[in-house]
Each structure stands twice: as C-alpha cells, then as structure tokens.
PDB file of C-alpha atoms in Angstrom:
ATOM      1  CA  MET A   8      -3.955  23.876  -4.832  1.00  0.00           C
ATOM      2  CA  TYR A   9      -3.693  21.458  -1.908  1.00  0.00           C
ATOM      3  CA  SER A  10      -1.182  18.666  -2.423  1.00  0.00           C
ATOM      4  CA  ILE A  11      -1.125  17.005   1.022  1.00  0.00           C
ATOM      5  CA  ILE A  12      -3.980  16.048   3.344  1.00  0.00           C
ATOM      6  CA  VAL A  13      -3.172  15.068   6.945  1.00  0.00           C
ATOM      7  CA  VAL A  14      -5.807  12.947   8.681  1.00  0.00           C
ATOM      8  CA  PRO A  15      -5.497  12.787  12.504  1.00  0.00           C
ATOM      9  CA  ALA A  16      -6.169   9.489  14.261  1.00  0.00           C
ATOM     10  CA  ASN A  17      -9.365  10.827  15.824  1.00  0.00           C
ATOM     11  CA  CYS A  18     -10.576  12.483  12.618  1.00  0.00           C
ATOM     12  CA  ALA A  19     -14.375  12.739  12.561  1.00  0.00           C
ATOM     13  CA  GLY A  20     -14.681  14.151   9.060  1.00  0.00           C
ATOM     14  CA  PRO A  21     -13.284  16.576   6.470  1.00  0.00           C
ATOM     15  CA  ALA A  22     -13.438  19.466   8.939  1.00  0.00           C
ATOM     16  CA  ASP A  23     -10.771  17.768  11.073  1.00  0.00           C
ATOM     17  CA  GLN A  24      -8.392  17.169   8.162  1.00  0.00           C
ATOM     18  CA  ILE A  25      -5.423  19.480   7.607  1.00  0.00           C
ATOM     19  CA  ARG A  26      -4.683  20.513   4.021  1.00  0.00           C
ATOM     20  CA  LEU A  27      -1.265  21.762   2.986  1.00  0.00           C
ATOM     21  CA  GLU A  28      -0.290  23.609  -0.165  1.00  0.00           C
ATOM     22  CA  PRO A  29       3.161  23.093  -1.721  1.00  0.00           C
ATOM     23  CA  GLY A  30       5.790  24.650   0.527  1.00  0.00           C
ATOM     24  CA  GLU A  31       3.626  24.675   3.661  1.00  0.00           C
ATOM     25  CA  THR A  32       4.812  22.959   6.848  1.00  0.00           C
ATOM     26  CA  LEU A  33       2.873  21.248   9.633  1.00  0.00           C
ATOM     27  CA  ALA A  34       4.558  20.607  12.987  1.00  0.00           C
ATOM     28  CA  PHE A  35       3.341  17.711  15.124  1.00  0.00           C
ATOM     29  CA  GLY A  36       3.894  16.704  18.727  1.00  0.00           C
ATOM     30  CA  ARG A  37       2.568  17.198  22.239  1.00  0.00           C
ATOM     31  CA  ASN A  38       2.586  20.938  21.648  1.00  0.00           C
ATOM     32  CA  SER A  39       4.046  23.242  19.056  1.00  0.00           C
ATOM     33  CA  GLY A  40       6.736  24.889  21.157  1.00  0.00           C
ATOM     34  CA  ALA A  41       5.623  28.159  19.585  1.00  0.00           C
ATOM     35  CA  PRO A  42       2.576  30.435  19.785  1.00  0.00           C
ATOM     36  CA  ALA A  43      -0.410  28.987  17.937  1.00  0.00           C
ATOM     37  CA  ALA A  44      -0.363  31.867  15.496  1.00  0.00           C
ATOM     38  CA  ALA A  45       3.277  31.244  14.600  1.00  0.00           C
ATOM     39  CA  ARG A  46       2.786  27.970  12.778  1.00  0.00           C
ATOM     40  CA  ARG A  47       0.345  25.183  12.077  1.00  0.00           C
ATOM     41  CA  HIS A  48       0.439  22.227  14.426  1.00  0.00           C
ATOM     42  CA  LEU A  49      -1.050  18.759  14.857  1.00  0.00           C
ATOM     43  CA  THR A  50      -1.387  18.102  18.583  1.00  0.00           C
ATOM     44  CA  ILE A  51      -0.877  14.492  19.731  1.00  0.00           C
ATOM     45  CA  GLU A  52      -1.851  14.244  23.385  1.00  0.00           C
ATOM     46  CA  HIS A  53       0.387  11.529  24.826  1.00  0.00           C
ATOM     47  CA  CYS A  54       3.125  11.788  27.430  1.00  0.00           C
ATOM     48  CA  GLY A  55       5.348   9.544  25.285  1.00  0.00           C
ATOM     49  CA  VAL A  56       5.337  11.942  22.350  1.00  0.00           C
ATOM     50  CA  SER A  57       7.938  14.685  22.224  1.00  0.00           C
ATOM     51  CA  ARG A  58       6.654  18.252  22.476  1.00  0.00           C
ATOM     52  CA  THR A  59       8.123  19.050  19.071  1.00  0.00           C
ATOM     53  CA  ALA A  60       8.168  15.563  17.578  1.00  0.00           C
ATOM     54  CA  GLY A  61       8.553  16.452  13.931  1.00  0.00           C
ATOM     55  CA  GLU A  62       7.402  18.299  10.846  1.00  0.00           C
ATOM     56  CA  ILE A  63       5.710  17.524   7.561  1.00  0.00           C
ATOM     57  CA  THR A  64       6.461  19.691   4.547  1.00  0.00           C
ATOM     58  CA  ALA A  65       4.318  19.520   1.423  1.00  0.00           C
ATOM     59  CA  SER A  66       5.870  19.465  -2.023  1.00  0.00           C
ATOM     60  CA  VAL A  67       3.902  19.364  -5.253  1.00  0.00           C
ATOM     61  CA  ALA A  68       3.309  15.630  -5.594  1.00  0.00           C
ATOM     62  CA  PHE A  69       4.992  14.252  -2.457  1.00  0.00           C
ATOM     63  CA  TRP A  70       5.954  15.322   1.070  1.00  0.00           C
ATOM     64  CA  THR A  71       8.883  15.151   3.461  1.00  0.00           C
ATOM     65  CA  LEU A  72       9.078  14.139   7.104  1.00  0.00           C
ATOM     66  CA  SER A  73      11.509  15.500   9.700  1.00  0.00           C
ATOM     67  CA  ASN A  74      12.071  13.576  12.933  1.00  0.00           C
ATOM     68  CA  HIS A  75      12.981  15.943  15.765  1.00  0.00           C
ATOM     69  CA  SER A  76      12.996  13.194  18.393  1.00  0.00           C
ATOM     70  CA  ALA A  77      16.295  12.507  20.135  1.00  0.00           C
ATOM     71  CA  ARG A  78      15.811   8.743  20.475  1.00  0.00           C
ATOM     72  CA  GLN A  79      12.714   7.454  18.670  1.00  0.00           C
ATOM     73  CA  THR A  80      12.645   6.129  15.132  1.00  0.00           C
ATOM     74  CA  TYR A  81       9.437   6.897  13.231  1.00  0.00           C
ATOM     75  CA  VAL A  82       7.961   4.529  10.649  1.00  0.00           C
ATOM     76  CA  VAL A  83       5.960   5.538   7.583  1.00  0.00           C
ATOM     77  CA  GLU A  84       3.883   2.629   6.293  1.00  0.00           C
ATOM     78  CA  ASN A  85       2.229   2.175   2.920  1.00  0.00           C
ATOM     79  CA  PRO A  86      -1.109   0.556   3.899  1.00  0.00           C
ATOM     80  CA  GLU A  87      -1.548  -0.538   0.279  1.00  0.00           C
ATOM     81  CA  GLY A  88       1.917  -2.063  -0.062  1.00  0.00           C
ATOM     82  CA  ALA A  89       1.972  -5.402   1.795  1.00  0.00           C
ATOM     83  CA  GLY A  90       4.116  -4.129   4.651  1.00  0.00           C
ATOM     84  CA  GLU A  91       6.204  -1.648   2.634  1.00  0.00           C
ATOM     85  CA  HIS A  92       7.579   1.034   4.941  1.00  0.00           C
ATOM     86  CA  ILE A  93      10.287   3.636   5.474  1.00  0.00           C
ATOM     87  CA  LYS A  94      12.177   4.245   8.735  1.00  0.00           C
ATOM     88  CA  ILE A  95      12.959   7.831   9.713  1.00  0.00           C
ATOM     89  CA  ALA A  96      15.834   7.883  12.196  1.00  0.00           C
ATOM     90  CA  PRO A  97      16.094  10.387  15.085  1.00  0.00           C
ATOM     91  CA  GLY A  98      17.346  13.727  13.827  1.00  0.00           C
ATOM     92  CA  ARG A  99      16.645  12.952  10.152  1.00  0.00           C
ATOM     93  CA  VAL A 100      15.286  15.997   8.356  1.00  0.00           C
ATOM     94  CA  GLU A 101      13.180  16.259   5.208  1.00  0.00           C
ATOM     95  CA  ALA A 102      13.114  12.574   4.335  1.00  0.00           C
ATOM     96  CA  PRO A 103      11.065  12.282   1.100  1.00  0.00           C
ATOM     97  CA  ILE A 104       7.991  10.041   1.328  1.00  0.00           C
ATOM     98  CA  PRO A 105       6.879   8.543  -2.006  1.00  0.00           C
ATOM     99  CA  PHE A 106       3.637   6.832  -0.969  1.00  0.00           C
ATOM    100  CA  GLU A 107       0.305   8.212  -2.154  1.00  0.00           C
ATOM    101  CA  PHE A 108      -1.330   6.968   1.047  1.00  0.00           C
ATOM    102  CA  SER A 109       0.847   6.831   4.171  1.00  0.00           C
ATOM    103  CA  ARG A 110       0.479   5.991   7.845  1.00  0.00           C
ATOM    104  CA  VAL A 111       2.964   7.694  10.181  1.00  0.00           C
ATOM    105  CA  VAL A 112       3.597   5.479  13.232  1.00  0.00           C
ATOM    106  CA  LEU A 113       5.080   7.017  16.375  1.00  0.00           C
ATOM    107  CA  PRO A 114       6.270   4.820  19.276  1.00  0.00           C
ATOM    108  CA  ALA A 115       5.026   6.365  22.532  1.00  0.00           C
ATOM    109  CA  GLY A 116       5.787   4.480  25.714  1.00  0.00           C
ATOM    110  CA  GLY A 117       3.979   1.175  25.364  1.00  0.00           C
ATOM    111  CA  ASP A 118       1.743   2.474  22.571  1.00  0.00           C
ATOM    112  CA  LEU A 119       2.015   2.923  18.830  1.00  0.00           C
ATOM    113  CA  LEU A 120       0.254   6.103  17.735  1.00  0.00           C
ATOM    114  CA  ASN A 121      -0.480   6.992  14.134  1.00  0.00           C
ATOM    115  CA  PHE A 122      -1.969   9.489  11.740  1.00  0.00           C
ATOM    116  CA  ASP A 123      -2.463   9.309   7.976  1.00  0.00           C
ATOM    117  CA  VAL A 124      -1.137  11.466   5.172  1.00  0.00           C
ATOM    118  CA  TRP A 125      -2.626  11.492   1.692  1.00  0.00           C
ATOM    119  CA  ALA A 126      -0.771  12.772  -1.359  1.00  0.00           C
ATOM    120  CA  PRO A 127      -3.592  12.781  -3.922  1.00  0.00           C
ATOM    121  CA  ARG A 128      -1.904  14.810  -6.654  1.00  0.00           C
ATOM    122  CA  HIS A 129      -0.319  12.670  -9.364  1.00  0.00           C
ATOM    123  CA  ASP A 130       1.943  14.101 -12.054  1.00  0.00           C
ATOM    124  CA  TYR A 131       2.737  12.013 -15.116  1.00  0.00           C
ATOM    125  CA  ALA A 132       4.809  12.643 -18.220  1.00  0.00           C
ATOM    126  CA  ASP A 133       3.035  12.481 -21.562  1.00  0.00           C
ATOM    127  CA  ARG A 134       3.827   9.277 -23.425  1.00  0.00           C
ATOM    128  CA  PRO A 135       4.259   9.812 -27.166  1.00  0.00           C
ATOM    129  CA  ALA A 136       2.752   7.206 -29.459  1.00  0.00           C
ATOM    130  CA  ASP A 137       5.202   4.534 -30.575  1.00  0.00           C
ATOM    131  CA  ARG A 138       5.536   4.885 -34.343  1.00  0.00           C
ATOM    132  CA  SER A 139       8.766   2.929 -34.704  1.00  0.00           C
ATOM    133  CA  GLY A 140       7.006  -0.025 -36.248  1.00  0.00           C
ATOM    134  CA  GLY A 141       9.236  -2.384 -34.321  1.00  0.00           C
ATOM    135  CA  GLU A 142       8.289  -5.375 -32.231  1.00  0.00           C
ATOM    136  CA  ALA A 143       6.129  -4.540 -29.205  1.00  0.00           C
ATOM    137  CA  THR A 144       7.770  -4.740 -25.787  1.00  0.00           C
ATOM    138  CA  ALA A 145       6.881  -7.965 -24.005  1.00  0.00           C
ATOM    139  CA  LEU A 146       4.803  -7.598 -20.860  1.00  0.00           C
ATOM    140  CA  ALA A 147       6.673  -8.369 -17.660  1.00  0.00           C
ATOM    141  CA  PHE A 148       3.623  -9.938 -15.989  1.00  0.00           C
ATOM    142  CA  PRO A 149       1.073 -11.004 -18.629  1.00  0.00           C
ATOM    143  CA  LEU A 150      -2.093 -11.359 -16.550  1.00  0.00           C
ATOM    144  CA  ASP A 151      -5.583 -11.636 -18.032  1.00  0.00           C
ATOM    145  CA  ARG A 152      -7.941  -9.878 -15.658  1.00  0.00           C
ATOM    146  CA  THR A 153     -10.941 -11.756 -17.050  1.00  0.00           C
ATOM    147  CA  LYS A 154      -9.669 -15.152 -15.870  1.00  0.00           C
ATOM    148  CA  ARG A 155     -10.352 -17.038 -12.668  1.00  0.00           C
ATOM    149  CA  TYR A 156      -6.706 -17.066 -11.639  1.00  0.00           C
ATOM    150  CA  PHE A 157      -6.867 -13.260 -11.432  1.00  0.00           C
ATOM    151  CA  GLN A 158      -9.913 -13.516  -9.169  1.00  0.00           C
ATOM    152  CA  VAL A 159      -7.925 -15.840  -6.903  1.00  0.00           C
ATOM    153  CA  LEU A 160      -5.002 -13.381  -6.852  1.00  0.00           C
ATOM    154  CA  ALA A 161      -7.388 -10.493  -6.097  1.00  0.00           C
ATOM    155  CA  ALA A 162      -8.975 -12.447  -3.233  1.00  0.00           C
ATOM    156  CA  LEU A 163      -5.529 -13.127  -1.758  1.00  0.00           C
ATOM    157  CA  CYS A 164      -4.564  -9.431  -2.005  1.00  0.00           C
ATOM    158  CA  GLU A 165      -7.907  -8.022  -0.848  1.00  0.00           C
ATOM    159  CA  PRO A 166      -7.254  -7.716   2.926  1.00  0.00           C
ATOM    160  CA  ARG A 167      -4.067  -5.706   2.399  1.00  0.00           C
ATOM    161  CA  LEU A 168      -5.543  -3.602  -0.394  1.00  0.00           C
ATOM    162  CA  ARG A 169      -8.383  -2.674   1.967  1.00  0.00           C
ATOM    163  CA  GLY A 170      -5.880  -0.807   4.152  1.00  0.00           C
ATOM    164  CA  GLU A 171      -4.535  -3.484   6.513  1.00  0.00           C
ATOM    165  CA  PRO A 172      -0.868  -3.869   5.456  1.00  0.00           C
ATOM    166  CA  HIS A 173      -0.109  -6.563   8.048  1.00  0.00           C
ATOM    167  CA  ALA A 174      -3.362  -8.499   7.733  1.00  0.00           C
ATOM    168  CA  PRO A 175      -2.904 -12.284   7.572  1.00  0.00           C
ATOM    169  CA  LEU A 176      -3.528 -13.705   4.143  1.00  0.00           C
ATOM    170  CA  PRO A 177      -6.812 -15.568   3.663  1.00  0.00           C
ATOM    171  CA  THR A 178      -6.695 -19.349   3.824  1.00  0.00           C
ATOM    172  CA  VAL A 179      -7.646 -21.408   0.796  1.00  0.00           C
ATOM    173  CA  ASP A 180     -11.024 -22.090   2.437  1.00  0.00           C
ATOM    174  CA  GLN A 181     -11.577 -18.357   2.958  1.00  0.00           C
ATOM    175  CA  VAL A 182     -10.716 -17.685  -0.697  1.00  0.00           C
ATOM    176  CA  VAL A 183     -13.227 -20.359  -1.717  1.00  0.00           C
ATOM    177  CA  GLY A 184     -15.895 -18.689   0.414  1.00  0.00           C
ATOM    178  CA  ARG A 185     -15.086 -15.259  -0.990  1.00  0.00           C
ATOM    179  CA  LEU A 186     -15.336 -16.484  -4.595  1.00  0.00           C
ATOM    180  CA  ARG A 187     -18.405 -18.732  -4.314  1.00  0.00           C
ATOM    181  CA  PRO A 188     -20.911 -15.929  -5.154  1.00  0.00           C
ATOM    182  CA  VAL A 189     -19.178 -15.280  -8.504  1.00  0.00           C
ATOM    183  CA  TRP A 190     -17.716 -18.753  -9.046  1.00  0.00           C
ATOM    184  CA  PRO A 191     -20.202 -21.305  -7.656  1.00  0.00           C
ATOM    185  CA  ALA A 192     -18.002 -24.273  -8.580  1.00  0.00           C
ATOM    186  CA  ALA A 193     -14.997 -22.945  -6.642  1.00  0.00           C
ATOM    187  CA  GLY A 194     -13.437 -25.514  -4.311  1.00  0.00           C
ATOM    188  CA  ARG A 195     -10.195 -26.127  -2.463  1.00  0.00           C
ATOM    189  CA  ALA A 196      -8.662 -28.075  -5.350  1.00  0.00           C
ATOM    190  CA  SER A 197      -9.537 -25.495  -8.018  1.00  0.00           C
ATOM    191  CA  VAL A 198      -8.327 -22.538  -5.926  1.00  0.00           C
ATOM    192  CA  GLN A 199      -5.075 -24.309  -5.042  1.00  0.00           C
ATOM    193  CA  TRP A 200      -4.576 -25.190  -8.729  1.00  0.00           C
ATOM    194  CA  ASN A 201      -4.892 -21.505  -9.641  1.00  0.00           C
ATOM    195  CA  ILE A 202      -2.405 -20.524  -6.918  1.00  0.00           C
ATOM    196  CA  ASP A 203       0.083 -23.048  -8.309  1.00  0.00           C
ATOM    197  CA  TYR A 204      -0.626 -21.795 -11.833  1.00  0.00           C
ATOM    198  CA  LEU A 205       0.041 -18.193 -10.776  1.00  0.00           C
ATOM    199  CA  ALA A 206       3.348 -19.194  -9.189  1.00  0.00           C
ATOM    200  CA  VAL A 207       4.455 -20.650 -12.531  1.00  0.00           C
ATOM    201  CA  LYS A 208       2.960 -17.851 -14.660  1.00  0.00           C
ATOM    202  CA  LEU A 209       4.694 -15.170 -12.604  1.00  0.00           C
ATOM    203  CA  ARG A 210       7.923 -17.184 -12.739  1.00  0.00           C
ATOM    204  CA  LEU A 211       8.138 -17.761  -9.022  1.00  0.00           C
ATOM    205  CA  LYS A 212       8.682 -21.485  -9.689  1.00  0.00           C
ATOM    206  CA  GLN A 213       9.361 -23.750 -12.630  1.00  0.00           C
ATOM    207  CA  PRO A 214       6.514 -25.710 -14.243  1.00  0.00           C
ATOM    208  CA  PRO A 215       6.145 -29.274 -12.914  1.00  0.00           C
ATOM    209  CA  GLU A 216       7.244 -30.818 -16.225  1.00  0.00           C
ATOM    210  CA  SER A 217      10.552 -28.930 -16.140  1.00  0.00           C
ATOM    211  CA  ALA A 218      13.605 -31.101 -15.651  1.00  0.00           C
ATOM    212  CA  ALA A 219      15.095 -28.420 -13.381  1.00  0.00           C
ATOM    213  CA  SER A 220      12.037 -27.769 -11.252  1.00  0.00           C
ATOM    214  CA  GLY A 221      14.139 -26.521  -8.330  1.00  0.00           C
ATOM    215  CA  PRO A 222      13.264 -26.534  -4.645  1.00  0.00           C
ATOM    216  CA  ARG A 223       9.731 -26.321  -3.296  1.00  0.00           C
ATOM    217  CA  LEU A 224       8.412 -22.735  -3.055  1.00  0.00           C
ATOM    218  CA  ASN A 225       7.651 -22.074   0.590  1.00  0.00           C
ATOM    219  CA  GLY A 226       5.273 -19.283   1.546  1.00  0.00           C
ATOM    220  CA  LYS A 227       3.735 -19.373  -1.922  1.00  0.00           C
ATOM    221  CA  LYS A 228       0.736 -17.192  -1.123  1.00  0.00           C
ATOM    222  CA  GLU A 229       2.843 -14.620   0.714  1.00  0.00           C
ATOM    223  CA  THR A 230       5.304 -14.465  -2.186  1.00  0.00           C
ATOM    224  CA  LEU A 231       2.501 -14.055  -4.729  1.00  0.00           C
ATOM    225  CA  VAL A 232       0.830 -11.261  -2.781  1.00  0.00           C
ATOM    226  CA  ALA A 233       4.114  -9.454  -2.130  1.00  0.00           C
ATOM    227  CA  LEU A 234       4.944  -9.507  -5.856  1.00  0.00           C
ATOM    228  CA  ALA A 235       1.431  -8.466  -6.895  1.00  0.00           C
ATOM    229  CA  LEU A 236       1.311  -5.489  -4.535  1.00  0.00           C
ATOM    230  CA  ARG A 237       4.895  -4.412  -5.146  1.00  0.00           C
ATOM    231  CA  PHE A 238       4.332  -4.127  -8.906  1.00  0.00           C
ATOM    232  CA  ASP A 239       0.644  -3.085  -8.820  1.00  0.00           C
ATOM    233  CA  LEU A 240      -0.534  -6.254 -10.520  1.00  0.00           C
ATOM    234  CA  VAL A 241      -3.745  -5.886  -8.518  1.00  0.00           C
ATOM    235  CA  SER A 242      -5.137  -2.522  -7.436  1.00  0.00           C
ATOM    236  CA  GLN A 243      -7.961  -1.646  -5.101  1.00  0.00           C
ATOM    237  CA  GLU A 244     -10.062  -0.603  -8.092  1.00  0.00           C
ATOM    238  CA  GLN A 245      -9.626  -4.055  -9.625  1.00  0.00           C
ATOM    239  CA  LEU A 246     -11.201  -5.762  -6.620  1.00  0.00           C
ATOM    240  CA  ASP A 247     -14.462  -5.426  -8.504  1.00  0.00           C
ATOM    241  CA  VAL A 248     -13.510  -8.719 -10.209  1.00  0.00           C
ATOM    242  CA  LEU A 249     -14.605 -10.325  -6.930  1.00  0.00           C
ATOM    243  CA  GLU A 250     -18.135  -9.181  -7.673  1.00  0.00           C
ATOM    244  CA  LYS A 251     -18.305 -10.278 -11.336  1.00  0.00           C
ATOM    245  CA  PRO A 252     -18.635 -13.823 -12.716  1.00  0.00           C
ATOM    246  CA  THR A 253     -15.763 -14.668 -15.041  1.00  0.00           C
ATOM    247  CA  THR A 254     -14.476 -17.525 -17.174  1.00  0.00           C
TER     248      THR A 254
END
C-alpha cells in the first residue's frame, strides 16, 4: 500500500506522480549519482541544486527527509498551516515530517524551487466510549459552526486553507464581499463586530466590560487565523459554510 505521494513541480497528472511504499526511498537532485536502475530518483534540473541533494524515505503514516547539501538549508512548509514549517539543516538525515500535505522548498541560486509530498494515510487509535458517568470535559474552543461568526472566521482562513500559506489575509471589505451571497446584510460594522467577538470568545482578549481589559490586541485577524489553523478550528472541508446561509 502506498503511503507517500511525491508531486513534482511540473507534474501534469497522476502519471507524473511518484508513489512510495513504506520503507522505499526516493533520491532527489540534479542527478542521482548512481545508475538509473540502482535507485529511484526525482530529477530537478537547475544548476543551483546539488547533484545528490537529498532523500525522502516513506514510513507508514509519515516520511523523513535527508539533506545531503553541504551548505543549503531546506524548508518543508505546511501549505494548510498558516506559515508552519520545518527547517532541515545541511547534513541532517531522516528528519521526520509530520504534515499530511507538505511543500519542500530548495534554495537554488536566486530561485526557490519546490515539490509537494502527500502523506494520505492516517492511523488513529480507537477511542472507547466514556462510561464513567462523570462530568463531560469542557471544550477548549467552543465554536458553533452554524453561526455567522464562524463564517467570518472561515472567510479569514480561506486563502491559506486553499494552499497559499503566506497569502495576505482578506481585508474587512473583502470578507464582506465574500459573505454577501450567503449573508446579504453583511457590512463592515457587522463583520468587525464578529471579529471582535471571536477575539473574546477564543480568549485572545478580555471582554470590553472587564475591569482588567488589558492592552489593545494588535494584529487581531492574524492572531485569530494563526490560532484557528494551528488547532484545526477551521478545515478546508468546513469552507462550505461560505456557500450556505446561516443564522
């Protein structure tokens, strides 16, 4: 069973993808440094890429990356994680990569080259039913996905959930425009109110009536989106709330 799928930058379809079973290794670089029959290889044609730049090794539900470069640090980005990334230093071998969808970024001269790696297999432990009869565990982030504030949060997260981890966040006016088809009465004041409400609900700031309200929260939208994506409060599948009228 395949556990890792490598998607080259110039991939034209499934035929160009490279599938690895657990235990298999894929070398990448300008050339393999070995006969083609000796091992699998992803060729990256660029004079700034080392001939034997590195290796990917598939495990069951994750993969590891080895950096064979003498001087270049590689970066593995999580395109769904609001800028979340891992740095793989020169000479580092078998660094485990936990992301289900990753983008490997290689500095090459004045360019940044990349290819994607998917780890679609997910293993989960069975959760036994709680029969203790005790008090239920309180939710860390009690969000109601049928409410307008969740639509506002989804609209803020949408660009980065669509695979652009460094995309600028939408402005309030852009959020209004995105929500108008499902929330005709949406306006700047109502969207901003929901952003402020989310900041209080997610405990990023104290409510205005609090005597110890604390300092003003700068970068409120960025902080909200970072928290939401870090803890999976909004997923790509839940972006369908942007297509459904709500309360």
